[in-house]
mmCIF file of C-alpha atoms in Angstrom:
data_model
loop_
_atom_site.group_PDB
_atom_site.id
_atom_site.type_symbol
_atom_site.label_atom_id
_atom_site.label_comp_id
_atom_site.label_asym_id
_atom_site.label_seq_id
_atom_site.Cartn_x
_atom_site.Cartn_y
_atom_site.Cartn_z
ATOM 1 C CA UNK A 85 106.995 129.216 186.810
ATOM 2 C CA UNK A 86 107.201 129.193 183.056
ATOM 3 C CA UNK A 87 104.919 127.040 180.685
ATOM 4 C CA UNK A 88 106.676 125.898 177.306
ATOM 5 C CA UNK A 89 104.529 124.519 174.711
ATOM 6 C CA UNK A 90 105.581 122.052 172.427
ATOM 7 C CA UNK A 91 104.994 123.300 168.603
ATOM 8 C CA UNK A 92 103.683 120.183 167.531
ATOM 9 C CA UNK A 93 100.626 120.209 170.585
ATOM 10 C CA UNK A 94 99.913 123.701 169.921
ATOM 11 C CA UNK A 95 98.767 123.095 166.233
ATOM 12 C CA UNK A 96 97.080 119.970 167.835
ATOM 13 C CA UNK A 97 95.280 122.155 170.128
ATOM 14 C CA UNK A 98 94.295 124.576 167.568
ATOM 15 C CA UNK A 99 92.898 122.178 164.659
ATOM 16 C CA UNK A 100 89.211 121.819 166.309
ATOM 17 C CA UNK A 101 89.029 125.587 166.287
ATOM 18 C CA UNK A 102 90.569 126.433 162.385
ATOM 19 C CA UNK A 103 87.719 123.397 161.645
ATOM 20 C CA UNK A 104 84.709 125.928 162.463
ATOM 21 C CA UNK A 105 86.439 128.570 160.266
ATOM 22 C CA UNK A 106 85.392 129.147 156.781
ATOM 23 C CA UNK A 107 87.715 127.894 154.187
ATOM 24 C CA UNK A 108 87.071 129.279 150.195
ATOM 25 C CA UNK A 109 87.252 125.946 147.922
ATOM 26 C CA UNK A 110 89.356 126.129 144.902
ATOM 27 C CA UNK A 111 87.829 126.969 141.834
ATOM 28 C CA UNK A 112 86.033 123.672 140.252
ATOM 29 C CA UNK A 113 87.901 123.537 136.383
ATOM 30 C CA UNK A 114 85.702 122.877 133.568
ATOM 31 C CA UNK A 115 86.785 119.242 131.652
ATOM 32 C CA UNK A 116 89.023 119.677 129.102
ATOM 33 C CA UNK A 117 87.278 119.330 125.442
ATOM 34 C CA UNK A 118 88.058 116.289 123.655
ATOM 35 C CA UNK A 119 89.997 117.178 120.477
ATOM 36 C CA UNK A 120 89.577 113.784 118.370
ATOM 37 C CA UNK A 121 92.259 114.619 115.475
ATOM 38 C CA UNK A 122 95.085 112.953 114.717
ATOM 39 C CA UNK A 123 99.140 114.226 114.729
ATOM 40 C CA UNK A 124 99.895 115.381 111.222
ATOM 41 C CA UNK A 125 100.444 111.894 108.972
ATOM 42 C CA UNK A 126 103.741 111.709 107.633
ATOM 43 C CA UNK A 127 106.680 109.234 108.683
ATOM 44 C CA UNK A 128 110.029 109.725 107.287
ATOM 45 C CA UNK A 129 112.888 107.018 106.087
ATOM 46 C CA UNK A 130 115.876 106.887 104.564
ATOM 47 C CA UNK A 131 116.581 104.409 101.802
ATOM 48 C CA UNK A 132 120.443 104.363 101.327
ATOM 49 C CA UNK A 133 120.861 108.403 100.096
ATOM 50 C CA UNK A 134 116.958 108.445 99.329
ATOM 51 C CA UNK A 135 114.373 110.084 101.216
ATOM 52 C CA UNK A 136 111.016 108.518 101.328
ATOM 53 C CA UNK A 137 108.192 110.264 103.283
ATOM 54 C CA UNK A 138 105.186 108.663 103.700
ATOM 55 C CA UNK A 139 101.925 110.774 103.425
ATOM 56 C CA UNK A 140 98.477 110.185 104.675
ATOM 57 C CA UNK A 141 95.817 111.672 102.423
ATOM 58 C CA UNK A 142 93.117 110.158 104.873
ATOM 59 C CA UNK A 143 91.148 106.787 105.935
ATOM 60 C CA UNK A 144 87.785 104.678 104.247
ATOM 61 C CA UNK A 145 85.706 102.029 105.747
ATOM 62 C CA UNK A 146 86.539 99.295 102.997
ATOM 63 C CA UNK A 147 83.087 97.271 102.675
ATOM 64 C CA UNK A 148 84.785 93.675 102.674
ATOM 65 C CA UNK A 149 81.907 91.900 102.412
ATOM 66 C CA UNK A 150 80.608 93.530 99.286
ATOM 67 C CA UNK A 151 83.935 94.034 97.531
ATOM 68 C CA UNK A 152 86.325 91.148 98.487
ATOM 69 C CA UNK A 153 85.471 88.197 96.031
ATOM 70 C CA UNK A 154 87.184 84.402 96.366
ATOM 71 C CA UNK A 155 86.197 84.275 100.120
ATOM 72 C CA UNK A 156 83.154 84.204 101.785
ATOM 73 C CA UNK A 157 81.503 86.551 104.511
ATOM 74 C CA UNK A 158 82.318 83.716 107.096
ATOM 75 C CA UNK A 159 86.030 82.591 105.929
ATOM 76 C CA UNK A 160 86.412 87.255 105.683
ATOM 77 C CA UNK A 161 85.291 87.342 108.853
ATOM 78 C CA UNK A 162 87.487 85.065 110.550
ATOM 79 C CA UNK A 163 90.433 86.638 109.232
ATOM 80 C CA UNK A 164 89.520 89.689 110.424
ATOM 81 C CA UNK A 165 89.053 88.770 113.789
ATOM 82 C CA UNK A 166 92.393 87.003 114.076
ATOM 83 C CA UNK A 167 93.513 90.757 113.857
ATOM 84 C CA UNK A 168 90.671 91.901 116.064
ATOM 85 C CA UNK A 169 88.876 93.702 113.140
ATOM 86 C CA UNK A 170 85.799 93.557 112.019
ATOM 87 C CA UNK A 171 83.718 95.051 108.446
ATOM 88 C CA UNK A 172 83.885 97.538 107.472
ATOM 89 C CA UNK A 173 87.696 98.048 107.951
ATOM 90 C CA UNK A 174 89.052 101.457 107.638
ATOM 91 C CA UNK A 175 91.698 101.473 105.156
ATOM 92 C CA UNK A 176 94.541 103.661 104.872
ATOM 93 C CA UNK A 177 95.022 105.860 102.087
ATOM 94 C CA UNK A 178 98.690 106.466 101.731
ATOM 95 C CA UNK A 179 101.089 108.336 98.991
ATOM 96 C CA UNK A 180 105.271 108.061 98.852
ATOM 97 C CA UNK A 181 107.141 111.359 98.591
ATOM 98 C CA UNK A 182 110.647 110.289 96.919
ATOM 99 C CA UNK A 183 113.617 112.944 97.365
ATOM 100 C CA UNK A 184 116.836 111.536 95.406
ATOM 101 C CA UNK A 185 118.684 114.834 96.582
ATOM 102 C CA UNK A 186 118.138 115.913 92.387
ATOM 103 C CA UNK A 187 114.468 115.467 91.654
ATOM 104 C CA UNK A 188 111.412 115.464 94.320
ATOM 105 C CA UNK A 189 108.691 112.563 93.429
ATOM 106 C CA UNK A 190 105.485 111.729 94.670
ATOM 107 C CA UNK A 191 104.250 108.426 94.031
ATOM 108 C CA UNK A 192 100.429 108.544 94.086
ATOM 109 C CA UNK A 193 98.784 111.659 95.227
ATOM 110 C CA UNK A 194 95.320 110.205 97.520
ATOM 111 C CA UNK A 195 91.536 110.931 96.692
ATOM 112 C CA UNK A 196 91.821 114.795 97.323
ATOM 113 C CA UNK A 197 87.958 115.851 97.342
ATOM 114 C CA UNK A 198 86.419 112.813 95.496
ATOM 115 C CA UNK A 199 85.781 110.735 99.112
ATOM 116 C CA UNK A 200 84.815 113.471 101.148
ATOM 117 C CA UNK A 201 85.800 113.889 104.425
ATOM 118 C CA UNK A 202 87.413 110.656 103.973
ATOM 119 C CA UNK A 203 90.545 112.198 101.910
ATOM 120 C CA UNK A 204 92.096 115.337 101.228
ATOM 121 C CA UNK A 205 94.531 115.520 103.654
ATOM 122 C CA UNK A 206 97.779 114.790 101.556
ATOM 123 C CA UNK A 207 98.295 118.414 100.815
ATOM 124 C CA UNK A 208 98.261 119.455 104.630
ATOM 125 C CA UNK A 209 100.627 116.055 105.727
ATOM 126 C CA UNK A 210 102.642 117.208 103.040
ATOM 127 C CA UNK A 211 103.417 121.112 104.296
ATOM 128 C CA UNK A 212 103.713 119.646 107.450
ATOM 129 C CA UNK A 213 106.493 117.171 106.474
ATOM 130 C CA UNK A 214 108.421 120.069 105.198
ATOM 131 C CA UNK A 215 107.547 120.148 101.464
ATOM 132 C CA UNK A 216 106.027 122.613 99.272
ATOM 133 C CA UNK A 217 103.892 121.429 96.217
ATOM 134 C CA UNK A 218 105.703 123.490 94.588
ATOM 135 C CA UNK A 219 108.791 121.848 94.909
ATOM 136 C CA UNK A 220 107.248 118.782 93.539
ATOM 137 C CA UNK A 221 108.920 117.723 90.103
ATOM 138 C CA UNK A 222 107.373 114.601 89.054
ATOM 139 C CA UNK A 223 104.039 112.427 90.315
ATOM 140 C CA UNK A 224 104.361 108.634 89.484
ATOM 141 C CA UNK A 225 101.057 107.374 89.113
ATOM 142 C CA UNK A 226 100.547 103.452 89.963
ATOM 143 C CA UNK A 227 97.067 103.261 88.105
ATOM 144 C CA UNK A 228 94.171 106.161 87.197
ATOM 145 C CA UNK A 229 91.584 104.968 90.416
ATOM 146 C CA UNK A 230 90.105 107.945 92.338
ATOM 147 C CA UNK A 231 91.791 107.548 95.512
ATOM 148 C CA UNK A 232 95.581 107.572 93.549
ATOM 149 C CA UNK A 233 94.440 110.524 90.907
ATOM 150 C CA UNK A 234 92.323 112.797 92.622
ATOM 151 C CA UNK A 235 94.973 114.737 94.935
ATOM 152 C CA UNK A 236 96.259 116.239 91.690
ATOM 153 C CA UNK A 237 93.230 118.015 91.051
ATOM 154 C CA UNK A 238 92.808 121.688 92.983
ATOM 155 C CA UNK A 239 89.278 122.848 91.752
ATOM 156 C CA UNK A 240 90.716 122.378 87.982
ATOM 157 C CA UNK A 241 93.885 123.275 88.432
ATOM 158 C CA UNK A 242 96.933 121.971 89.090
ATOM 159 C CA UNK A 243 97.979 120.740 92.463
ATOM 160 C CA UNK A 244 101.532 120.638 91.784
ATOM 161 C CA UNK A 245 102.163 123.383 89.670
ATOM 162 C CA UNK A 246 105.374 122.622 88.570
ATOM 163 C CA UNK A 247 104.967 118.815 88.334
ATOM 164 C CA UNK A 248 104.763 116.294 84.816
ATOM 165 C CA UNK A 249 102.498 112.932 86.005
ATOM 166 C CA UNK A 250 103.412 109.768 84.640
ATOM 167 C CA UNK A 251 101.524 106.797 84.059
ATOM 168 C CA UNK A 252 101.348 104.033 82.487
ATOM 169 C CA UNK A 253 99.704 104.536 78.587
ATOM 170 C CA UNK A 254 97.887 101.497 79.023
ATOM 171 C CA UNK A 255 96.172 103.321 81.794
ATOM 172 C CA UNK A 256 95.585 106.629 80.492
ATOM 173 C CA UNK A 257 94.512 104.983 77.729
ATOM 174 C CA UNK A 258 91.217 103.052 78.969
ATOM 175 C CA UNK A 259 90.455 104.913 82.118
ATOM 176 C CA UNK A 260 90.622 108.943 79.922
ATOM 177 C CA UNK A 261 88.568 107.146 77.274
ATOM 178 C CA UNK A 262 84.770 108.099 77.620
ATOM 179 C CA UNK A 263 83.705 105.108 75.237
ATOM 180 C CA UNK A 264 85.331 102.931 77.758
ATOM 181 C CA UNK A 265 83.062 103.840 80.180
ATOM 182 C CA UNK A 266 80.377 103.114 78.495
ATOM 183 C CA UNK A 267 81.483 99.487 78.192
ATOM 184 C CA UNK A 268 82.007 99.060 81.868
ATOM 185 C CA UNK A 269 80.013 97.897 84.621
ATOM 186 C CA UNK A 270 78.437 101.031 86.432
ATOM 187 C CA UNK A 271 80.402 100.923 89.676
ATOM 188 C CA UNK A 272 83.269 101.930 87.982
ATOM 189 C CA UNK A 273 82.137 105.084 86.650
ATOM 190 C CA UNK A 274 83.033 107.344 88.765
ATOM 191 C CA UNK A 275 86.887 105.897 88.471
ATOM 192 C CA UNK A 276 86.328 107.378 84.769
ATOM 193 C CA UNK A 277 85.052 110.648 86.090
ATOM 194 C CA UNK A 278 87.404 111.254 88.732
ATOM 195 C CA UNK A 279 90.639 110.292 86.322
ATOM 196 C CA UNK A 280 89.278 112.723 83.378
ATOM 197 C CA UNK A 281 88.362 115.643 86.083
ATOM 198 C CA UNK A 282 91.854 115.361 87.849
ATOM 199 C CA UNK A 283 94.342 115.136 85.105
ATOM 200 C CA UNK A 284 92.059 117.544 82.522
ATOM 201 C CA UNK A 285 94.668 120.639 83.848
ATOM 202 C CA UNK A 286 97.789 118.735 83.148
ATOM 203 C CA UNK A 287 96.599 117.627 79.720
ATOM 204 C CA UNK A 288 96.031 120.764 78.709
ATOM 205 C CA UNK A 289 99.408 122.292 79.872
ATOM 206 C CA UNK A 290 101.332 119.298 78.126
ATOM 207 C CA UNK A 291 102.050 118.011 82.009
ATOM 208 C CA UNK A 292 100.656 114.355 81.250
ATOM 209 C CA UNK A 293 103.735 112.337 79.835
ATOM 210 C CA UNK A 294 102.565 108.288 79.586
ATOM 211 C CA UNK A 295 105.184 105.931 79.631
ATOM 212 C CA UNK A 296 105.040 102.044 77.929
ATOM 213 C CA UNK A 297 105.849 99.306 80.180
ATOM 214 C CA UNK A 298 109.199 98.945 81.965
ATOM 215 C CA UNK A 299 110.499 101.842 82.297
ATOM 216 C CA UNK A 300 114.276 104.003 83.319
ATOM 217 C CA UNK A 301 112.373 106.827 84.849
ATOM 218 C CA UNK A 302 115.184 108.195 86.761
ATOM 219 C CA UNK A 303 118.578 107.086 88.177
ATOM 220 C CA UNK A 304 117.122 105.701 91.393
ATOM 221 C CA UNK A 305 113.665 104.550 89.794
ATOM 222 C CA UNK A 306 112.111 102.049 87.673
ATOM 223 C CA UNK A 307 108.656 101.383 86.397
ATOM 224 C CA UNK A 308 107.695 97.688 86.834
ATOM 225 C CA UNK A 309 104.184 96.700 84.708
ATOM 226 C CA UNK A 310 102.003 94.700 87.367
ATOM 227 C CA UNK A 311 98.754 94.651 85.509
ATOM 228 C CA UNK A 312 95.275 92.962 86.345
ATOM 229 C CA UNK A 313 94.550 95.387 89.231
ATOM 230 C CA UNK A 314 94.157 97.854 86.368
ATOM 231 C CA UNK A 315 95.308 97.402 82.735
ATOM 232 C CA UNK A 316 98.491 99.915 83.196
ATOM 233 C CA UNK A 317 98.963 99.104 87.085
ATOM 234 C CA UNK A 318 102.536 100.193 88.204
ATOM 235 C CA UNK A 319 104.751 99.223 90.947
ATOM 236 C CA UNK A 320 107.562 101.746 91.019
ATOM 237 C CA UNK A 321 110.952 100.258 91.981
ATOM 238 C CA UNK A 322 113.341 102.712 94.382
ATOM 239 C CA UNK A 323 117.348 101.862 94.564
ATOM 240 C CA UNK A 324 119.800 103.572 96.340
ATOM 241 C CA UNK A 325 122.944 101.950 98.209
ATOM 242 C CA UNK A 326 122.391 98.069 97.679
ATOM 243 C CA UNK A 327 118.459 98.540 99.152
ATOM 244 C CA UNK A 328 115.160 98.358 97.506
ATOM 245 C CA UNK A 329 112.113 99.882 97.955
ATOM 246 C CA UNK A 330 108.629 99.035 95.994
ATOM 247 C CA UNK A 331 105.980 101.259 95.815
ATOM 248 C CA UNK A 332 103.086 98.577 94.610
ATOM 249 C CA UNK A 333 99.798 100.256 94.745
ATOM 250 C CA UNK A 334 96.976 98.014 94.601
ATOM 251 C CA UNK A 335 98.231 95.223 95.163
ATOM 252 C CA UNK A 336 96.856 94.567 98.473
ATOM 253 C CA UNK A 337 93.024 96.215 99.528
ATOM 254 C CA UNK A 338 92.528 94.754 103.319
ATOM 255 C CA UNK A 339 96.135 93.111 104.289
ATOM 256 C CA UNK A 340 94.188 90.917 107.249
ATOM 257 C CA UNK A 341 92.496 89.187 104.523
ATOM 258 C CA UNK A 342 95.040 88.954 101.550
ATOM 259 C CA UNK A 343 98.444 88.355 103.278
ATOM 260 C CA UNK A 344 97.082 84.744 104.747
ATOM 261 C CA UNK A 345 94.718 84.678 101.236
ATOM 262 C CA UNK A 346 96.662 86.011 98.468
ATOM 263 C CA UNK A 347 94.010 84.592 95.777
ATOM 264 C CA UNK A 348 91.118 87.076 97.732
ATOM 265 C CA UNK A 349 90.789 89.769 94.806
ATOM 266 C CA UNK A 350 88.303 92.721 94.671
ATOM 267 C CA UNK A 351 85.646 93.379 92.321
ATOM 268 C CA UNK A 352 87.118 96.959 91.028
ATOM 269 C CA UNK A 353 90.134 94.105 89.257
ATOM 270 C CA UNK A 354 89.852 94.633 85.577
ATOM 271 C CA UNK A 355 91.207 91.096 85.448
ATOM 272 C CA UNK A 356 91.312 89.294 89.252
ATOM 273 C CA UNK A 357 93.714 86.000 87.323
ATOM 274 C CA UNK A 358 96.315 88.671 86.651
ATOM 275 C CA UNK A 359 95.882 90.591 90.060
ATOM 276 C CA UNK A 360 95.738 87.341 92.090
ATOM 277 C CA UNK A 361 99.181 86.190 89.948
ATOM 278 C CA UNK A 362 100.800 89.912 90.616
ATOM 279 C CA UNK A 363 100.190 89.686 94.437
ATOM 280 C CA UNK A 364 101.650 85.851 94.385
ATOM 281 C CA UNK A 365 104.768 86.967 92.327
ATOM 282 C CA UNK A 366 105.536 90.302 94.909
ATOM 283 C CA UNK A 367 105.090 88.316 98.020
ATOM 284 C CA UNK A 368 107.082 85.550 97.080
ATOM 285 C CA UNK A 369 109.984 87.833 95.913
ATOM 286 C CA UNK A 370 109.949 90.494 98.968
ATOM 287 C CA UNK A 371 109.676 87.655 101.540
ATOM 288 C CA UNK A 372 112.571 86.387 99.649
ATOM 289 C CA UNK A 373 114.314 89.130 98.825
ATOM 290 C CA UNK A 374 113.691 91.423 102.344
ATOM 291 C CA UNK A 375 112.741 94.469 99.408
ATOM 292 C CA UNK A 376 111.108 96.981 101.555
ATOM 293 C CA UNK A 377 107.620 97.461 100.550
ATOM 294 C CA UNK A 378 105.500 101.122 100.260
ATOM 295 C CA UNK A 379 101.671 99.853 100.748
ATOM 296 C CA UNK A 380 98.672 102.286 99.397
ATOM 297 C CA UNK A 381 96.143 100.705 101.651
ATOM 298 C CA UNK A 382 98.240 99.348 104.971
ATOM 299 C CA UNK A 383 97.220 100.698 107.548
ATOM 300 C CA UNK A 384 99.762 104.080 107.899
ATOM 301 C CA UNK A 385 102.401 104.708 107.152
ATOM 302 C CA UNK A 386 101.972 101.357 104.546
ATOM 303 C CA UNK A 387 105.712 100.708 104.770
ATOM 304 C CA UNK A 388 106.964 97.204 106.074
ATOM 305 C CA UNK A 389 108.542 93.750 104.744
ATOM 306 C CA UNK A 390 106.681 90.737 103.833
ATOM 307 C CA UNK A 391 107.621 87.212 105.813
ATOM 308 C CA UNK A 392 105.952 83.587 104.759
ATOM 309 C CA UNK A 393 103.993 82.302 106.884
ATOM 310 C CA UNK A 394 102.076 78.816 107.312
ATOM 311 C CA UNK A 395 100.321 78.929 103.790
ATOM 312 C CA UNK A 396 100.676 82.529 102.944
ATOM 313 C CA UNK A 397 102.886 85.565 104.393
ATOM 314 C CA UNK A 398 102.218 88.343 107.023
ATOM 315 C CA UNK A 399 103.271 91.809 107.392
ATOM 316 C CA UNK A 400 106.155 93.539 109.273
ATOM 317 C CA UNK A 401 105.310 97.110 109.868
ATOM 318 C CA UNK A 402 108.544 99.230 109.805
ATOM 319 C CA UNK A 403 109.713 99.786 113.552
ATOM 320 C CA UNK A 404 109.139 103.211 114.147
ATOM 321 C CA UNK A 405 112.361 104.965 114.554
ATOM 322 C CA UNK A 406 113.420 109.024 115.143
ATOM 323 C CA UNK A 407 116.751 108.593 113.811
ATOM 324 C CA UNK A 408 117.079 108.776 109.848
ATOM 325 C CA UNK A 409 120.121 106.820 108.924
ATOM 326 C CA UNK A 410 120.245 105.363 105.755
ATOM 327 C CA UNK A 411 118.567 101.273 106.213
ATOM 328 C CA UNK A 412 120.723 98.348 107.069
ATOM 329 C CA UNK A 413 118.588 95.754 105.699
#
């Protein structure tokens, strides 16, 4: 008579002797290396027909506690943690690429080499986003600091090749003046030095073109004097299709801070009564108005809209969005 097995109680049967076979382990994979960089920083959006890119030339520990002035270390500190931050807080260091579809503009151009490590990454952001600096026509400086200026400056050439800067002559006028530095307290000397270094190429090619207060710079573009941050400091105004964009520089240093305290100024003001009545004036008109704001020193990509809040205002970061259709708002 015939035996039949079942399948499934013949591979029972077998398992104890497969166990006293020897079985090759895989190969053990080494960890994969941490790479600790970040994606390329640029972050696109349309403004009716306009183009604005934002551009990350890099990040600095701001030392709040040594620069912020009208609050103290404990009142700092308890804003900060309200946004679970703490001193130093790295600040963003962000420039505006404007295309109008006719001219290419780049509103502030980062520290290039004068913070170290801590800059010099707009050029790079900026190939990545597409653009050349080549193609760059015009750079619309808000005010002659390091970390706006400096990213013009390639070893003593030009950066941008092709490109006139702008800035306000009250501006170039005190920070390209060596007898001003003389004058002025010794922190700010290396503003002087970086703004002479950076822009020495362009004056000598006839590419520095100063303009005086309010100012038609192009169709889509105003100049808008907002001084006390800096005697020439600029807020450039972008139109296009009913919306508004400002590109406002300086006017706010450490947003969890300054949004809830608008009178906190900074000790690098050439006059803090002026900058403290600037950043008053802007909020109260972009909270009003919805203008979309361009930030230098919000965290990236610095663009958002301003809303008043109990006592002061907050910040709306732009949602992040992949599709580019011109904004509703």
């Amino acid at each position: 008579m015939k035996r039949y097995f079942h399948p499934a109680l013949l591979a029972l049967a077998l398992v104890p002797a497969l166990g006293t076979l020897a079985i090759p382990a895989a190969p053990v994979q080494a960890a994969a290396p941490q790479q600790r960089t970040q994606a390329p920083g640029f972050y696109r959006m349309m403004l009716g027909k306009v183009e604005i890119t934002a551009l990350l030339d890099g990040t600095h520990p701001f030392p709040v506690h040594e620069v912020m002035q009208g609050i103290g270390t404990a009142g700092a500190d308890a804003l900060l943690e309200r946004s679970d931050l703490h001193a130093p807080v790295e600040g963003s260091i962000n420039a505006f690429l404007v295309n109008t579809g006719d001219r290419l503009v780049l509103i502030d151009s980062g520290a290039g080499v004068l913070y170290g490590k801590d800059g010099g990454h707009l050029m790079g952001n900026l190939r990545a986003s597409g653009y050349a600096p080549e193609q760059v026509d015009e750079i619309l400086l808000t005010h002659l600091h390091r970390d706006h200026v400096g990213g013009v400056d390639a070893g003593g050439a030009m950066a941008f090749p092709n490109a006139v800067i702008r800035v306000d002559r009250r501006d170039s006028d005190f920070w390209l003046d060596p007898k001003n530095r003389a004058k002025s307290p010794d922190y700010l000397g290396p503003m002087f030095d970086g703004a002479i270094a950076s822009l020495r190429a362009y004056i000598a090619a006839g590419r520095l073109k100063p303009f005086d207060g309010e100012a038609h710079l192009l169709p889509e573009i105003d100049a808008i004097p907002g001084p006390g941050h800096t005697p020439g400091h600029t807020i450039y105004r972008i139109r296009s299709e009913g919306q508004t964009l400002l590109a406002w520089g300086d006017i706010v240093h450490v947003a969890a801070i300054q949004f809830p305290k608008p009178d906190a100024t900074v000790k690098y003001d050439s006059d803090a009564v002026s900058a403290e009545r600037q950043r008053e004036r802007l909020f109260a008109d972009a909270a009003k108005n919805g203008a979309w704001i361009a930030a230098a020193h919000i965290s990236f990509p610095g663009i958002g809209h301003i809303r008043r809040d109990d006592g002061g205002y907050s910040w709306l970061p732009a949602n992040y969005t992949t599709v580019l259709e011109p904004a509703t708002r």
